[in-house]
Amino acid sequence: VAEEEEYEAETDVLQARDVGPAIVDEAVERGVNLILMGIAAKKRFGQFSLGNVVPYVLKNSPCPVILYQQ
């Protein structure tokens, strides 16, 4: 979709011990304009949970973040 609108889209697979900081560090290093994250609906202790990574990225991201739940 991004390329159809003439935007540059870049994807990559990262390997890291701590996922949240790795995503934020990569965004800073590359100077990205947007982070798009796919999430799965999880229930933890009977309540909806985003885990630890998504809240970290939302709090520390240098750019807008879009969460996508299929």
PDB file of N, CA and C in Angstrom:
ATOM      1  N   VAL A   1       0.835  -1.194   0.000  1.00  0.00           N
ATOM      2  CA  VAL A   1       0.000   0.000   0.000  1.00  0.00           C
ATOM      3  C   VAL A   1       0.874   1.250   0.000  1.00  0.00           C
ATOM      4  N   ALA A   2       1.933   1.254   0.788  1.00  0.00           N
ATOM      5  CA  ALA A   2       2.806   2.423   0.860  1.00  0.00           C
ATOM      6  C   ALA A   2       3.448   2.717  -0.493  1.00  0.00           C
ATOM      7  N   GLU A   3       3.918   1.671  -1.151  1.00  0.00           N
ATOM      8  CA  GLU A   3       4.563   1.863  -2.438  1.00  0.00           C
ATOM      9  C   GLU A   3       3.585   2.333  -3.508  1.00  0.00           C
ATOM     10  N   GLU A   4       2.327   1.895  -3.443  1.00  0.00           N
ATOM     11  CA  GLU A   4       1.309   2.360  -4.378  1.00  0.00           C
ATOM     12  C   GLU A   4       1.078   3.862  -4.231  1.00  0.00           C
ATOM     13  N   GLU A   5       1.261   4.373  -3.027  1.00  0.00           N
ATOM     14  CA  GLU A   5       1.103   5.806  -2.756  1.00  0.00           C
ATOM     15  C   GLU A   5       2.428   6.557  -2.892  1.00  0.00           C
ATOM     16  N   GLU A   6       3.435   5.883  -3.436  1.00  0.00           N
ATOM     17  CA  GLU A   6       4.764   6.447  -3.679  1.00  0.00           C
ATOM     18  C   GLU A   6       5.518   6.806  -2.407  1.00  0.00           C
ATOM     19  N   TYR A   7       5.291   6.019  -1.349  1.00  0.00           N
ATOM     20  CA  TYR A   7       6.072   6.143  -0.125  1.00  0.00           C
ATOM     21  C   TYR A   7       7.085   5.006  -0.103  1.00  0.00           C
ATOM     22  N   GLU A   8       8.212   5.256   0.500  1.00  0.00           N
ATOM     23  CA  GLU A   8       9.222   4.221   0.620  1.00  0.00           C
ATOM     24  C   GLU A   8       8.914   3.370   1.853  1.00  0.00           C
ATOM     25  N   ALA A   9       8.817   2.083   1.664  1.00  0.00           N
ATOM     26  CA  ALA A   9       8.581   1.159   2.769  1.00  0.00           C
ATOM     27  C   ALA A   9       9.766   0.226   2.886  1.00  0.00           C
ATOM     28  N   GLU A  10      10.251   0.055   4.098  1.00  0.00           N
ATOM     29  CA  GLU A  10      11.390  -0.819   4.331  1.00  0.00           C
ATOM     30  C   GLU A  10      11.050  -1.749   5.484  1.00  0.00           C
ATOM     31  N   THR A  11      11.320  -3.024   5.300  1.00  0.00           N
ATOM     32  CA  THR A  11      11.085  -4.003   6.352  1.00  0.00           C
ATOM     33  C   THR A  11      12.382  -4.714   6.664  1.00  0.00           C
ATOM     34  N   ASP A  12      12.449  -5.287   7.847  1.00  0.00           N
ATOM     35  CA  ASP A  12      13.642  -6.020   8.233  1.00  0.00           C
ATOM     36  C   ASP A  12      13.288  -6.959   9.372  1.00  0.00           C
ATOM     37  N   VAL A  13      14.062  -7.995   9.510  1.00  0.00           N
ATOM     38  CA  VAL A  13      13.923  -8.913  10.632  1.00  0.00           C
ATOM     39  C   VAL A  13      15.111  -8.671  11.552  1.00  0.00           C
ATOM     40  N   LEU A  14      14.824  -8.352  12.811  1.00  0.00           N
ATOM     41  CA  LEU A  14      15.873  -8.088  13.789  1.00  0.00           C
ATOM     42  C   LEU A  14      15.965  -9.247  14.764  1.00  0.00           C
ATOM     43  N   GLN A  15      17.148  -9.487  15.256  1.00  0.00           N
ATOM     44  CA  GLN A  15      17.343 -10.481  16.291  1.00  0.00           C
ATOM     45  C   GLN A  15      17.976  -9.770  17.470  1.00  0.00           C
ATOM     46  N   ALA A  16      17.304  -9.832  18.612  1.00  0.00           N
ATOM     47  CA  ALA A  16      17.806  -9.121  19.780  1.00  0.00           C
ATOM     48  C   ALA A  16      17.322  -9.799  21.049  1.00  0.00           C
ATOM     49  N   ARG A  17      18.025  -9.556  22.115  1.00  0.00           N
ATOM     50  CA  ARG A  17      17.650 -10.105  23.416  1.00  0.00           C
ATOM     51  C   ARG A  17      16.433  -9.367  23.962  1.00  0.00           C
ATOM     52  N   ASP A  18      16.426  -8.046  23.838  1.00  0.00           N
ATOM     53  CA  ASP A  18      15.308  -7.207  24.292  1.00  0.00           C
ATOM     54  C   ASP A  18      14.644  -6.581  23.079  1.00  0.00           C
ATOM     55  N   VAL A  19      13.438  -7.002  22.768  1.00  0.00           N
ATOM     56  CA  VAL A  19      12.778  -6.621  21.527  1.00  0.00           C
ATOM     57  C   VAL A  19      12.410  -5.137  21.492  1.00  0.00           C
ATOM     58  N   GLY A  20      11.771  -4.631  22.547  1.00  0.00           N
ATOM     59  CA  GLY A  20      11.336  -3.234  22.560  1.00  0.00           C
ATOM     60  C   GLY A  20      12.470  -2.255  22.308  1.00  0.00           C
ATOM     61  N   PRO A  21      13.543  -2.306  23.110  1.00  0.00           N
ATOM     62  CA  PRO A  21      14.669  -1.406  22.872  1.00  0.00           C
ATOM     63  C   PRO A  21      15.295  -1.577  21.489  1.00  0.00           C
ATOM     64  N   ALA A  22      15.317  -2.795  20.963  1.00  0.00           N
ATOM     65  CA  ALA A  22      15.882  -3.015  19.627  1.00  0.00           C
ATOM     66  C   ALA A  22      15.064  -2.302  18.563  1.00  0.00           C
ATOM     67  N   ILE A  23      13.738  -2.353  18.680  1.00  0.00           N
ATOM     68  CA  ILE A  23      12.880  -1.672  17.707  1.00  0.00           C
ATOM     69  C   ILE A  23      13.080  -0.165  17.782  1.00  0.00           C
ATOM     70  N   VAL A  24      13.087   0.375  18.988  1.00  0.00           N
ATOM     71  CA  VAL A  24      13.257   1.826  19.158  1.00  0.00           C
ATOM     72  C   VAL A  24      14.632   2.265  18.681  1.00  0.00           C
ATOM     73  N   ASP A  25      15.680   1.538  19.048  1.00  0.00           N
ATOM     74  CA  ASP A  25      17.042   1.885  18.612  1.00  0.00           C
ATOM     75  C   ASP A  25      17.159   1.858  17.094  1.00  0.00           C
ATOM     76  N   GLU A  26      16.560   0.863  16.464  1.00  0.00           N
ATOM     77  CA  GLU A  26      16.606   0.759  15.000  1.00  0.00           C
ATOM     78  C   GLU A  26      15.862   1.920  14.348  1.00  0.00           C
ATOM     79  N   ALA A  27      14.739   2.315  14.934  1.00  0.00           N
ATOM     80  CA  ALA A  27      13.971   3.444  14.409  1.00  0.00           C
ATOM     81  C   ALA A  27      14.774   4.735  14.501  1.00  0.00           C
ATOM     82  N   VAL A  28      15.456   4.923  15.610  1.00  0.00           N
ATOM     83  CA  VAL A  28      16.293   6.121  15.785  1.00  0.00           C
ATOM     84  C   VAL A  28      17.445   6.100  14.785  1.00  0.00           C
ATOM     85  N   GLU A  29      18.125   4.956  14.683  1.00  0.00           N
ATOM     86  CA  GLU A  29      19.280   4.835  13.796  1.00  0.00           C
ATOM     87  C   GLU A  29      18.917   5.072  12.334  1.00  0.00           C
ATOM     88  N   ARG A  30      17.764   4.566  11.917  1.00  0.00           N
ATOM     89  CA  ARG A  30      17.349   4.706  10.516  1.00  0.00           C
ATOM     90  C   ARG A  30      16.574   5.990  10.246  1.00  0.00           C
ATOM     91  N   GLY A  31      16.173   6.694  11.277  1.00  0.00           N
ATOM     92  CA  GLY A  31      15.418   7.924  11.091  1.00  0.00           C
ATOM     93  C   GLY A  31      14.047   7.670  10.477  1.00  0.00           C
ATOM     94  N   VAL A  32      13.361   6.625  10.937  1.00  0.00           N
ATOM     95  CA  VAL A  32      12.076   6.263  10.348  1.00  0.00           C
ATOM     96  C   VAL A  32      10.986   7.269  10.709  1.00  0.00           C
ATOM     97  N   ASN A  33       9.956   7.315   9.879  1.00  0.00           N
ATOM     98  CA  ASN A  33       8.840   8.225  10.092  1.00  0.00           C
ATOM     99  C   ASN A  33       7.639   7.550  10.733  1.00  0.00           C
ATOM    100  N   LEU A  34       7.622   6.207  10.733  1.00  0.00           N
ATOM    101  CA  LEU A  34       6.477   5.474  11.254  1.00  0.00           C
ATOM    102  C   LEU A  34       6.896   4.046  11.579  1.00  0.00           C
ATOM    103  N   ILE A  35       6.365   3.532  12.683  1.00  0.00           N
ATOM    104  CA  ILE A  35       6.540   2.118  13.029  1.00  0.00           C
ATOM    105  C   ILE A  35       5.168   1.475  12.948  1.00  0.00           C
ATOM    106  N   LEU A  36       5.073   0.390  12.192  1.00  0.00           N
ATOM    107  CA  LEU A  36       3.835  -0.375  12.072  1.00  0.00           C
ATOM    108  C   LEU A  36       4.072  -1.720  12.739  1.00  0.00           C
ATOM    109  N   MET A  37       3.279  -2.016  13.770  1.00  0.00           N
ATOM    110  CA  MET A  37       3.449  -3.260  14.513  1.00  0.00           C
ATOM    111  C   MET A  37       2.178  -4.087  14.436  1.00  0.00           C
ATOM    112  N   GLY A  38       2.324  -5.342  14.081  1.00  0.00           N
ATOM    113  CA  GLY A  38       1.210  -6.277  14.130  1.00  0.00           C
ATOM    114  C   GLY A  38       1.121  -6.863  15.526  1.00  0.00           C
ATOM    115  N   ILE A  39      -0.086  -6.944  16.063  1.00  0.00           N
ATOM    116  CA  ILE A  39      -0.267  -7.496  17.407  1.00  0.00           C
ATOM    117  C   ILE A  39      -1.300  -8.608  17.369  1.00  0.00           C
ATOM    118  N   ALA A  40      -1.183  -9.510  18.304  1.00  0.00           N
ATOM    119  CA  ALA A  40      -2.165 -10.579  18.471  1.00  0.00           C
ATOM    120  C   ALA A  40      -2.988 -10.269  19.715  1.00  0.00           C
ATOM    121  N   ALA A  41      -4.262 -10.534  19.648  1.00  0.00           N
ATOM    122  CA  ALA A  41      -5.128 -10.316  20.812  1.00  0.00           C
ATOM    123  C   ALA A  41      -4.801 -11.370  21.855  1.00  0.00           C
ATOM    124  N   LYS A  42      -4.347 -10.931  23.011  1.00  0.00           N
ATOM    125  CA  LYS A  42      -3.989 -11.849  24.083  1.00  0.00           C
ATOM    126  C   LYS A  42      -4.845 -11.531  25.303  1.00  0.00           C
ATOM    127  N   LYS A  43      -5.181 -12.558  26.011  1.00  0.00           N
ATOM    128  CA  LYS A  43      -5.855 -12.358  27.288  1.00  0.00           C
ATOM    129  C   LYS A  43      -4.966 -12.944  28.361  1.00  0.00           C
ATOM    130  N   ARG A  44      -4.664 -12.116  29.326  1.00  0.00           N
ATOM    131  CA  ARG A  44      -3.826 -12.534  30.439  1.00  0.00           C
ATOM    132  C   ARG A  44      -4.615 -12.308  31.707  1.00  0.00           C
ATOM    133  N   PHE A  45      -4.784 -13.335  32.470  1.00  0.00           N
ATOM    134  CA  PHE A  45      -5.579 -13.264  33.697  1.00  0.00           C
ATOM    135  C   PHE A  45      -6.984 -12.746  33.421  1.00  0.00           C
ATOM    136  N   GLY A  46      -7.540 -13.118  32.252  1.00  0.00           N
ATOM    137  CA  GLY A  46      -8.900 -12.738  31.908  1.00  0.00           C
ATOM    138  C   GLY A  46      -9.054 -11.339  31.346  1.00  0.00           C
ATOM    139  N   GLN A  47      -7.941 -10.598  31.194  1.00  0.00           N
ATOM    140  CA  GLN A  47      -8.001  -9.235  30.668  1.00  0.00           C
ATOM    141  C   GLN A  47      -7.124  -9.112  29.433  1.00  0.00           C
ATOM    142  N   PHE A  48      -7.480  -8.183  28.547  1.00  0.00           N
ATOM    143  CA  PHE A  48      -6.705  -7.907  27.344  1.00  0.00           C
ATOM    144  C   PHE A  48      -5.308  -7.440  27.734  1.00  0.00           C
ATOM    145  N   SER A  49      -4.288  -7.955  27.046  1.00  0.00           N
ATOM    146  CA  SER A  49      -2.909  -7.599  27.366  1.00  0.00           C
ATOM    147  C   SER A  49      -2.109  -7.351  26.094  1.00  0.00           C
ATOM    148  N   LEU A  50      -1.297  -6.323  26.103  1.00  0.00           N
ATOM    149  CA  LEU A  50      -0.392  -6.032  24.990  1.00  0.00           C
ATOM    150  C   LEU A  50       1.011  -6.564  25.254  1.00  0.00           C
ATOM    151  N   GLY A  51       1.225  -7.201  26.385  1.00  0.00           N
ATOM    152  CA  GLY A  51       2.553  -7.700  26.724  1.00  0.00           C
ATOM    153  C   GLY A  51       3.466  -6.574  27.170  1.00  0.00           C
ATOM    154  N   ASN A  52       4.778  -6.747  26.997  1.00  0.00           N
ATOM    155  CA  ASN A  52       5.764  -5.742  27.429  1.00  0.00           C
ATOM    156  C   ASN A  52       6.332  -4.921  26.281  1.00  0.00           C
ATOM    157  N   VAL A  53       6.417  -5.517  25.092  1.00  0.00           N
ATOM    158  CA  VAL A  53       7.086  -4.871  23.959  1.00  0.00           C
ATOM    159  C   VAL A  53       6.295  -3.673  23.448  1.00  0.00           C
ATOM    160  N   VAL A  54       5.010  -3.864  23.184  1.00  0.00           N
ATOM    161  CA  VAL A  54       4.193  -2.788  22.599  1.00  0.00           C
ATOM    162  C   VAL A  54       4.163  -1.543  23.501  1.00  0.00           C
ATOM    163  N   PRO A  55       3.883  -1.674  24.806  1.00  0.00           N
ATOM    164  CA  PRO A  55       3.910  -0.468  25.649  1.00  0.00           C
ATOM    165  C   PRO A  55       5.273   0.223  25.650  1.00  0.00           C
ATOM    166  N   TYR A  56       6.363  -0.559  25.619  1.00  0.00           N
ATOM    167  CA  TYR A  56       7.697   0.044  25.585  1.00  0.00           C
ATOM    168  C   TYR A  56       7.886   0.868  24.314  1.00  0.00           C
ATOM    169  N   VAL A  57       7.521   0.286  23.170  1.00  0.00           N
ATOM    170  CA  VAL A  57       7.680   0.993  21.895  1.00  0.00           C
ATOM    171  C   VAL A  57       6.790   2.238  21.872  1.00  0.00           C
ATOM    172  N   LEU A  58       5.552   2.120  22.323  1.00  0.00           N
ATOM    173  CA  LEU A  58       4.652   3.286  22.339  1.00  0.00           C
ATOM    174  C   LEU A  58       5.214   4.409  23.208  1.00  0.00           C
ATOM    175  N   LYS A  59       5.807   4.061  24.332  1.00  0.00           N
ATOM    176  CA  LYS A  59       6.342   5.071  25.256  1.00  0.00           C
ATOM    177  C   LYS A  59       7.634   5.709  24.753  1.00  0.00           C
ATOM    178  N   ASN A  60       8.478   4.935  24.073  1.00  0.00           N
ATOM    179  CA  ASN A  60       9.830   5.408  23.734  1.00  0.00           C
ATOM    180  C   ASN A  60      10.080   5.683  22.265  1.00  0.00           C
ATOM    181  N   SER A  61       9.108   5.465  21.424  1.00  0.00           N
ATOM    182  CA  SER A  61       9.309   5.644  19.986  1.00  0.00           C
ATOM    183  C   SER A  61       9.553   7.113  19.622  1.00  0.00           C
ATOM    184  N   PRO A  62      10.480   7.352  18.690  1.00  0.00           N
ATOM    185  CA  PRO A  62      10.743   8.722  18.245  1.00  0.00           C
ATOM    186  C   PRO A  62       9.757   9.176  17.157  1.00  0.00           C
ATOM    187  N   CYS A  63       8.825   8.295  16.774  1.00  0.00           N
ATOM    188  CA  CYS A  63       7.905   8.596  15.684  1.00  0.00           C
ATOM    189  C   CYS A  63       6.542   7.964  15.993  1.00  0.00           C
ATOM    190  N   PRO A  64       5.523   8.274  15.189  1.00  0.00           N
ATOM    191  CA  PRO A  64       4.223   7.633  15.395  1.00  0.00           C
ATOM    192  C   PRO A  64       4.299   6.117  15.241  1.00  0.00           C
ATOM    193  N   VAL A  65       3.428   5.426  15.994  1.00  0.00           N
ATOM    194  CA  VAL A  65       3.350   3.974  15.942  1.00  0.00           C
ATOM    195  C   VAL A  65       1.909   3.599  15.607  1.00  0.00           C
ATOM    196  N   ILE A  66       1.743   2.701  14.645  1.00  0.00           N
ATOM    197  CA  ILE A  66       0.418   2.166  14.310  1.00  0.00           C
ATOM    198  C   ILE A  66       0.411   0.708  14.723  1.00  0.00           C
ATOM    199  N   LEU A  67      -0.613   0.323  15.498  1.00  0.00           N
ATOM    200  CA  LEU A  67      -0.781  -1.073  15.898  1.00  0.00           C
ATOM    201  C   LEU A  67      -1.868  -1.669  15.006  1.00  0.00           C
ATOM    202  N   TYR A  68      -1.588  -2.863  14.485  1.00  0.00           N
ATOM    203  CA  TYR A  68      -2.531  -3.540  13.591  1.00  0.00           C
ATOM    204  C   TYR A  68      -2.866  -4.891  14.180  1.00  0.00           C
ATOM    205  N   GLN A  69      -4.162  -5.114  14.429  1.00  0.00           N
ATOM    206  CA  GLN A  69      -4.621  -6.411  14.918  1.00  0.00           C
ATOM    207  C   GLN A  69      -5.483  -7.026  13.837  1.00  0.00           C
ATOM    208  N   GLN A  70      -5.106  -8.225  13.395  1.00  0.00           N
ATOM    209  CA  GLN A  70      -5.849  -8.878  12.335  1.00  0.00           C
ATOM    210  C   GLN A  70      -7.047  -9.595  12.891  1.00  0.00           C
TER     211      GLN A  70
END
